[in-house]
PDB file of N, CA and C in Angstrom:
ATOM      1  N   UNK J   1      40.936 242.970 -15.260  1.00 89.00           N
ATOM      2  CA  UNK J   1      41.451 242.933 -16.619  1.00 89.00           C
ATOM      3  C   UNK J   1      42.644 243.929 -16.760  1.00 89.00           C
ATOM      4  N   UNK J   2      42.490 245.101 -16.154  1.00 92.00           N
ATOM      5  CA  UNK J   2      43.569 246.079 -16.208  1.00 92.00           C
ATOM      6  C   UNK J   2      44.803 245.610 -15.442  1.00 92.00           C
ATOM      7  N   UNK J   3      44.558 244.898 -14.362  1.00 94.00           N
ATOM      8  CA  UNK J   3      45.721 244.348 -13.595  1.00 94.00           C
ATOM      9  C   UNK J   3      46.476 243.309 -14.420  1.00 94.00           C
ATOM     10  N   UNK J   4      45.707 242.484 -15.134  1.00 95.00           N
ATOM     11  CA  UNK J   4      46.354 241.498 -16.020  1.00 95.00           C
ATOM     12  C   UNK J   4      47.188 242.174 -17.109  1.00 95.00           C
ATOM     13  N   UNK J   5      46.624 243.198 -17.703  1.00 95.00           N
ATOM     14  CA  UNK J   5      47.347 243.949 -18.714  1.00 95.00           C
ATOM     15  C   UNK J   5      48.612 244.568 -18.159  1.00 95.00           C
ATOM     16  N   UNK J   6      48.543 245.176 -16.955  1.00 96.00           N
ATOM     17  CA  UNK J   6      49.738 245.741 -16.327  1.00 96.00           C
ATOM     18  C   UNK J   6      50.765 244.663 -16.052  1.00 96.00           C
ATOM     19  N   UNK J   7      50.331 243.522 -15.577  1.00 96.00           N
ATOM     20  CA  UNK J   7      51.268 242.433 -15.292  1.00 96.00           C
ATOM     21  C   UNK J   7      51.939 241.942 -16.580  1.00 96.00           C
ATOM     22  N   UNK J   8      51.178 241.855 -17.657  1.00 96.00           N
ATOM     23  CA  UNK J   8      51.804 241.438 -18.937  1.00 96.00           C
ATOM     24  C   UNK J   8      52.828 242.446 -19.427  1.00 96.00           C
ATOM     25  N   UNK J   9      52.529 243.715 -19.274  1.00 96.00           N
ATOM     26  CA  UNK J   9      53.492 244.775 -19.683  1.00 96.00           C
ATOM     27  C   UNK J   9      54.741 244.711 -18.839  1.00 96.00           C
ATOM     28  N   UNK J  10      54.609 244.537 -17.519  1.00 96.00           N
ATOM     29  CA  UNK J  10      55.725 244.438 -16.625  1.00 96.00           C
ATOM     30  C   UNK J  10      56.549 243.209 -16.958  1.00 96.00           C
ATOM     31  N   UNK J  11      55.879 242.083 -17.246  1.00 96.00           N
ATOM     32  CA  UNK J  11      56.598 240.855 -17.567  1.00 96.00           C
ATOM     33  C   UNK J  11      57.348 241.022 -18.891  1.00 96.00           C
ATOM     34  N   UNK J  12      56.760 241.706 -19.847  1.00 96.00           N
ATOM     35  CA  UNK J  12      57.439 241.940 -21.151  1.00 96.00           C
ATOM     36  C   UNK J  12      58.706 242.816 -20.946  1.00 96.00           C
ATOM     37  N   UNK J  13      58.585 243.836 -20.112  1.00 96.00           N
ATOM     38  CA  UNK J  13      59.746 244.704 -19.876  1.00 96.00           C
ATOM     39  C   UNK J  13      60.878 243.948 -19.165  1.00 96.00           C
ATOM     40  N   UNK J  14      60.511 243.125 -18.138  1.00 96.00           N
ATOM     41  CA  UNK J  14      61.530 242.380 -17.413  1.00 96.00           C
ATOM     42  C   UNK J  14      62.142 241.325 -18.346  1.00 96.00           C
ATOM     43  N   UNK J  15      61.324 240.710 -19.156  1.00 95.00           N
ATOM     44  CA  UNK J  15      61.887 239.672 -20.092  1.00 95.00           C
ATOM     45  C   UNK J  15      62.861 240.320 -21.089  1.00 95.00           C
ATOM     46  N   UNK J  16      62.532 241.494 -21.614  1.00 95.00           N
ATOM     47  CA  UNK J  16      63.401 242.153 -22.542  1.00 95.00           C
ATOM     48  C   UNK J  16      64.705 242.555 -21.848  1.00 95.00           C
ATOM     49  N   UNK J  17      64.612 243.017 -20.630  1.00 95.00           N
ATOM     50  CA  UNK J  17      65.832 243.366 -19.889  1.00 95.00           C
ATOM     51  C   UNK J  17      66.729 242.157 -19.684  1.00 95.00           C
ATOM     52  N   UNK J  18      66.119 241.023 -19.379  1.00 93.00           N
ATOM     53  CA  UNK J  18      66.937 239.785 -19.215  1.00 93.00           C
ATOM     54  C   UNK J  18      67.569 239.378 -20.526  1.00 93.00           C
ATOM     55  N   UNK J  19      66.886 239.516 -21.618  1.00 93.00           N
ATOM     56  CA  UNK J  19      67.461 239.210 -22.927  1.00 93.00           C
ATOM     57  C   UNK J  19      68.663 240.092 -23.225  1.00 93.00           C
ATOM     58  N   UNK J  20      68.523 241.360 -22.947  1.00 91.00           N
ATOM     59  CA  UNK J  20      69.648 242.299 -23.167  1.00 91.00           C
ATOM     60  C   UNK J  20      70.832 241.964 -22.285  1.00 91.00           C
ATOM     61  N   UNK J  21      70.558 241.617 -21.010  1.00 89.00           N
ATOM     62  CA  UNK J  21      71.657 241.263 -20.124  1.00 89.00           C
ATOM     63  C   UNK J  21      72.343 239.993 -20.598  1.00 89.00           C
ATOM     64  N   UNK J  22      71.557 239.021 -21.002  1.00 88.00           N
ATOM     65  CA  UNK J  22      72.198 237.784 -21.493  1.00 88.00           C
ATOM     66  C   UNK J  22      73.018 238.017 -22.731  1.00 88.00           C
ATOM     67  N   UNK J  23      72.529 238.784 -23.685  1.00 85.00           N
ATOM     68  CA  UNK J  23      73.326 239.157 -24.872  1.00 85.00           C
ATOM     69  C   UNK J  23      74.618 239.836 -24.502  1.00 85.00           C
ATOM     70  N   UNK J  24      74.560 240.744 -23.530  1.00 82.00           N
ATOM     71  CA  UNK J  24      75.763 241.448 -23.128  1.00 82.00           C
ATOM     72  C   UNK J  24      76.776 240.513 -22.503  1.00 82.00           C
ATOM     73  N   UNK J  25      76.354 239.595 -21.660  1.00 80.00           N
ATOM     74  CA  UNK J  25      77.280 238.670 -21.046  1.00 80.00           C
ATOM     75  C   UNK J  25      77.856 237.719 -22.060  1.00 80.00           C
ATOM     76  N   UNK J  26      77.060 237.271 -23.041  1.00 77.00           N
ATOM     77  CA  UNK J  26      77.587 236.429 -24.066  1.00 77.00           C
ATOM     78  C   UNK J  26      78.652 237.139 -24.892  1.00 77.00           C
ATOM     79  N   UNK J  27      78.394 238.404 -25.195  1.00 70.00           N
ATOM     80  CA  UNK J  27      79.371 239.183 -25.980  1.00 70.00           C
ATOM     81  C   UNK J  27      80.645 239.351 -25.182  1.00 70.00           C
ATOM     82  N   UNK J  28      80.533 239.631 -23.912  1.00 65.00           N
ATOM     83  CA  UNK J  28      81.730 239.796 -23.075  1.00 65.00           C
ATOM     84  C   UNK J  28      82.453 238.447 -22.959  1.00 65.00           C
ATOM     85  N   UNK J  29      81.707 237.372 -22.804  1.00 62.00           N
ATOM     86  CA  UNK J  29      82.337 236.073 -22.621  1.00 62.00           C
ATOM     87  C   UNK J  29      83.065 235.633 -23.872  1.00 62.00           C
ATOM     88  N   UNK J  30      82.466 235.889 -25.020  1.00 60.00           N
ATOM     89  CA  UNK J  30      83.106 235.544 -26.289  1.00 60.00           C
ATOM     90  C   UNK J  30      84.331 236.405 -26.552  1.00 60.00           C
ATOM     91  N   UNK J  31      84.137 237.727 -26.413  1.00 58.00           N
ATOM     92  CA  UNK J  31      85.241 238.637 -26.629  1.00 58.00           C
ATOM     93  C   UNK J  31      86.268 238.580 -25.510  1.00 58.00           C
ATOM     94  N   UNK J  32      85.777 238.487 -24.303  1.00 56.00           N
ATOM     95  CA  UNK J  32      86.660 238.422 -23.165  1.00 56.00           C
ATOM     96  C   UNK J  32      87.347 239.712 -22.870  1.00 56.00           C
ATOM     97  N   UNK J  33      86.964 240.798 -23.523  1.00 61.00           N
ATOM     98  CA  UNK J  33      87.663 242.065 -23.321  1.00 61.00           C
ATOM     99  C   UNK J  33      86.669 243.203 -23.176  1.00 61.00           C
ATOM    100  N   UNK J  34      87.124 244.246 -22.644  1.00 66.00           N
ATOM    101  CA  UNK J  34      86.298 245.449 -22.521  1.00 66.00           C
ATOM    102  C   UNK J  34      86.564 246.373 -23.705  1.00 66.00           C
ATOM    103  N   UNK J  35      85.824 247.417 -23.830  1.00 64.00           N
ATOM    104  CA  UNK J  35      86.020 248.347 -24.930  1.00 64.00           C
ATOM    105  C   UNK J  35      87.396 249.007 -24.888  1.00 64.00           C
ATOM    106  N   UNK J  36      87.850 249.349 -23.682  1.00 68.00           N
ATOM    107  CA  UNK J  36      89.198 249.950 -23.523  1.00 68.00           C
ATOM    108  C   UNK J  36      90.267 248.965 -23.992  1.00 68.00           C
ATOM    109  N   UNK J  37      90.084 247.685 -23.669  1.00 71.00           N
ATOM    110  CA  UNK J  37      91.088 246.698 -24.075  1.00 71.00           C
ATOM    111  C   UNK J  37      91.087 246.554 -25.593  1.00 71.00           C
ATOM    112  N   UNK J  38      89.892 246.542 -26.212  1.00 69.00           N
ATOM    113  CA  UNK J  38      89.829 246.527 -27.667  1.00 69.00           C
ATOM    114  C   UNK J  38      90.551 247.709 -28.278  1.00 69.00           C
ATOM    115  N   UNK J  39      90.333 248.881 -27.701  1.00 73.00           N
ATOM    116  CA  UNK J  39      90.985 250.082 -28.196  1.00 73.00           C
ATOM    117  C   UNK J  39      92.471 249.967 -28.078  1.00 73.00           C
ATOM    118  N   UNK J  40      92.982 249.497 -26.946  1.00 77.00           N
ATOM    119  CA  UNK J  40      94.406 249.321 -26.738  1.00 77.00           C
ATOM    120  C   UNK J  40      94.974 248.375 -27.772  1.00 77.00           C
ATOM    121  N   UNK J  41      94.272 247.259 -28.030  1.00 80.00           N
ATOM    122  CA  UNK J  41      94.713 246.296 -29.020  1.00 80.00           C
ATOM    123  C   UNK J  41      94.765 246.885 -30.372  1.00 80.00           C
ATOM    124  N   UNK J  42      93.779 247.668 -30.739  1.00 81.00           N
ATOM    125  CA  UNK J  42      93.764 248.309 -32.062  1.00 81.00           C
ATOM    126  C   UNK J  42      94.893 249.308 -32.213  1.00 81.00           C
ATOM    127  N   UNK J  43      95.165 250.058 -31.181  1.00 84.00           N
ATOM    128  CA  UNK J  43      96.302 251.012 -31.209  1.00 84.00           C
ATOM    129  C   UNK J  43      97.605 250.248 -31.343  1.00 84.00           C
ATOM    130  N   UNK J  44      97.808 249.167 -30.638  1.00 86.00           N
ATOM    131  CA  UNK J  44      99.028 248.393 -30.736  1.00 86.00           C
ATOM    132  C   UNK J  44      99.169 247.808 -32.122  1.00 86.00           C
ATOM    133  N   UNK J  45      98.097 247.316 -32.741  1.00 87.00           N
ATOM    134  CA  UNK J  45      98.194 246.808 -34.100  1.00 87.00           C
ATOM    135  C   UNK J  45      98.583 247.880 -35.100  1.00 87.00           C
ATOM    136  N   UNK J  46      97.968 249.042 -34.953  1.00 86.00           N
ATOM    137  CA  UNK J  46      98.318 250.143 -35.865  1.00 86.00           C
ATOM    138  C   UNK J  46      99.768 250.534 -35.720  1.00 86.00           C
ATOM    139  N   UNK J  47     100.232 250.595 -34.479  1.00 87.00           N
ATOM    140  CA  UNK J  47     101.616 250.939 -34.224  1.00 87.00           C
ATOM    141  C   UNK J  47     102.561 249.912 -34.799  1.00 87.00           C
ATOM    142  N   UNK J  48     102.261 248.630 -34.652  1.00 86.00           N
ATOM    143  CA  UNK J  48     103.099 247.570 -35.237  1.00 86.00           C
ATOM    144  C   UNK J  48     103.111 247.684 -36.758  1.00 86.00           C
ATOM    145  N   UNK J  49     101.939 247.955 -37.374  1.00 84.00           N
ATOM    146  CA  UNK J  49     101.909 248.081 -38.804  1.00 84.00           C
ATOM    147  C   UNK J  49     102.764 249.263 -39.269  1.00 84.00           C
ATOM    148  N   UNK J  50     102.667 250.344 -38.529  1.00 83.00           N
ATOM    149  CA  UNK J  50     103.442 251.538 -38.863  1.00 83.00           C
ATOM    150  C   UNK J  50     104.951 251.232 -38.717  1.00 83.00           C
ATOM    151  N   UNK J  51     105.336 250.576 -37.660  1.00 83.00           N
ATOM    152  CA  UNK J  51     106.732 250.255 -37.432  1.00 83.00           C
ATOM    153  C   UNK J  51     107.243 249.343 -38.531  1.00 83.00           C
ATOM    154  N   UNK J  52     106.467 248.305 -38.912  1.00 82.00           N
ATOM    155  CA  UNK J  52     106.854 247.400 -39.987  1.00 82.00           C
ATOM    156  C   UNK J  52     107.014 248.143 -41.306  1.00 82.00           C
ATOM    157  N   UNK J  53     106.119 249.077 -41.559  1.00 79.00           N
ATOM    158  CA  UNK J  53     106.178 249.873 -42.789  1.00 79.00           C
ATOM    159  C   UNK J  53     107.434 250.711 -42.820  1.00 79.00           C
ATOM    160  N   UNK J  54     107.811 251.299 -41.676  1.00 77.00           N
ATOM    161  CA  UNK J  54     109.037 252.099 -41.631  1.00 77.00           C
ATOM    162  C   UNK J  54     110.259 251.236 -41.824  1.00 77.00           C
ATOM    163  N   UNK J  55     110.257 250.011 -41.314  1.00 77.00           N
ATOM    164  CA  UNK J  55     111.427 249.143 -41.429  1.00 77.00           C
ATOM    165  C   UNK J  55     111.608 248.663 -42.867  1.00 77.00           C
ATOM    166  N   UNK J  56     110.526 248.560 -43.633  1.00 77.00           N
ATOM    167  CA  UNK J  56     110.642 248.100 -44.987  1.00 77.00           C
ATOM    168  C   UNK J  56     111.206 249.165 -45.922  1.00 77.00           C
ATOM    169  N   UNK J  57     111.074 250.407 -45.564  1.00 64.00           N
ATOM    170  CA  UNK J  57     111.612 251.475 -46.426  1.00 64.00           C
ATOM    171  C   UNK J  57     112.937 251.944 -45.983  1.00 64.00           C
TER     172      UNK J  57
END
């Protein structure tokens, strides 16, 4: 009985790890970018907005 309980716990841990890995790959696949790339894009957008604001005045 204790062996069965241990196997169920191990199976639950492995299943949860697989779910987390699948979510991560889906997020990467949809976004297609890493966190550093997102940061670079955000910085470029802010710079472009700032430049446009300066050109308007």
